[in-house]
Amino acid sequence: MAVDLKTRSIERRMKSVLPSRLKSVVARLLTSRGMGRLVKALNPRGNLFGGVYDYSLVSDRDAAQIFFGVWESAEIRFSKRFADNPVVVELGSSVGVTLGVLAVHLPDARLLCVEANPDNFAILQKLRERLPRPERIELIHRAIAYAGGPVAFDVTSVTGSKLGGGSIAAGRRIEVDSTTLSALLASRGIDGPYTLITDIEGAEADVFFRDPDALAGCTKIVCELEDTAEHAIAGQIERLRAIGFEVHERYGNVFFLAKPAAESRRSR
């Protein structure tokens, strides 16, 4: 897979020149429970991502990570930089950190947030009321899956929960109603253009391979990819290229892809 493009953000360049030991010390300090308790006590409305958040909704450590901009940072920074369509669909909204950024960054956009973890979904419902123009934000409690009907879902952590399969070492297994991306778009009259942001622990591979029509109106994708039993990351990227997307930037397993016409319009 010939993908060697990296993020050009100033933050990443600065990190690259800091000594590893210093980076480790700073990271431990900024993401400590004590720092999270301080953030909660100060109760700031915003965070260093440039978004809005309610820190009382999450653990102390998560509060620190969210405030200082180290929570899923590549995915969120790509989303902030590149999501500029009138509709944004986020698969795997977690506890709403990306949502809080996009609600500020895209004040007129329609935001659809899909989340299967019921604990996270309850947080999203509370957070939405604190965000600008909450009426344009739709929260959808579903898993993205293509078997039809309710699916097994493993609730293991805030960021790592996923479709159930095999044994589960920790957490709990529940049933969650599912939908497909095509069905979700059709039921809401969305035929494009839209930006897709997805981090659903490997389940996005089924969207790429089994539901390509859902991407007909999609012009930009921000995705965190994982190797799955059927599709390696390299194969997923090649599939997206075959559909018409090009990779423009990446950081680790987080990619920004766009259809050529969409990116050329952005660069004008």
mmCIF file of N, CA and C in Angstrom, residues 5-16 74 77-78 81 249-251:
data_model
loop_
_atom_site.group_PDB
_atom_site.id
_atom_site.type_symbol
_atom_site.label_atom_id
_atom_site.label_comp_id
_atom_site.label_asym_id
_atom_site.label_seq_id
_atom_site.Cartn_x
_atom_site.Cartn_y
_atom_site.Cartn_z
ATOM 1 N N LEU A 5 1.811 9.542 3.007
ATOM 2 C CA LEU A 5 1.471 10.911 3.358
ATOM 3 C C LEU A 5 1.197 11.008 4.851
ATOM 4 N N LYS A 6 1.710 12.032 5.479
ATOM 5 C CA LYS A 6 1.518 12.248 6.904
ATOM 6 C C LYS A 6 0.818 13.576 7.136
ATOM 7 N N THR A 7 0.257 13.718 8.328
ATOM 8 C CA THR A 7 -0.368 14.983 8.659
ATOM 9 C C THR A 7 0.657 16.109 8.653
ATOM 10 N N ARG A 8 0.245 17.280 8.192
ATOM 11 C CA ARG A 8 1.131 18.436 8.135
ATOM 12 C C ARG A 8 0.871 19.404 9.281
ATOM 13 N N SER A 9 0.139 18.992 10.298
ATOM 14 C CA SER A 9 -0.238 19.918 11.362
ATOM 15 C C SER A 9 0.989 20.394 12.131
ATOM 16 N N ILE A 10 0.945 21.647 12.592
ATOM 17 C CA ILE A 10 2.040 22.222 13.367
ATOM 18 C C ILE A 10 2.237 21.444 14.660
ATOM 19 N N GLU A 11 1.120 21.018 15.275
ATOM 20 C CA GLU A 11 1.209 20.272 16.527
ATOM 21 C C GLU A 11 2.061 19.020 16.353
ATOM 22 N N ARG A 12 1.846 18.272 15.282
ATOM 23 C CA ARG A 12 2.603 17.037 15.075
ATOM 24 C C ARG A 12 4.073 17.337 14.800
ATOM 25 N N ARG A 13 4.355 18.417 14.088
ATOM 26 C CA ARG A 13 5.746 18.771 13.827
ATOM 27 C C ARG A 13 6.472 19.134 15.116
ATOM 28 N N MET A 14 5.772 19.855 16.001
ATOM 29 C CA MET A 14 6.379 20.215 17.278
ATOM 30 C C MET A 14 6.663 18.973 18.109
ATOM 31 N N LYS A 15 5.723 18.036 18.122
ATOM 32 C CA LYS A 15 5.924 16.808 18.885
ATOM 33 C C LYS A 15 7.125 16.022 18.365
ATOM 34 N N SER A 16 7.339 16.094 17.061
ATOM 35 C CA SER A 16 8.410 15.298 16.467
ATOM 36 C C SER A 16 9.795 15.750 16.902
ATOM 37 N N ALA A 74 -5.738 12.624 16.183
ATOM 38 C CA ALA A 74 -5.582 12.656 14.726
ATOM 39 C C ALA A 74 -6.936 12.670 14.030
ATOM 40 N N ARG A 77 -8.625 16.138 14.614
ATOM 41 C CA ARG A 77 -7.988 17.233 13.881
ATOM 42 C C ARG A 77 -8.223 17.102 12.375
ATOM 43 N N PHE A 78 -8.206 15.893 11.854
ATOM 44 C CA PHE A 78 -8.557 15.712 10.443
ATOM 45 C C PHE A 78 -9.997 16.141 10.196
ATOM 46 N N ARG A 81 -10.265 19.908 10.139
ATOM 47 C CA ARG A 81 -9.629 20.529 8.970
ATOM 48 C C ARG A 81 -10.381 20.266 7.675
ATOM 49 N N GLU A 249 -3.977 12.509 3.310
ATOM 50 C CA GLU A 249 -3.139 12.557 4.506
ATOM 51 C C GLU A 249 -3.441 11.350 5.375
ATOM 52 N N ARG A 250 -2.453 11.029 6.212
ATOM 53 C CA ARG A 250 -2.659 9.960 7.178
ATOM 54 C C ARG A 250 -1.810 10.246 8.401
ATOM 55 N N TYR A 251 -2.226 9.672 9.505
ATOM 56 C CA TYR A 251 -1.403 9.660 10.711
ATOM 57 C C TYR A 251 -1.642 8.318 11.379
#
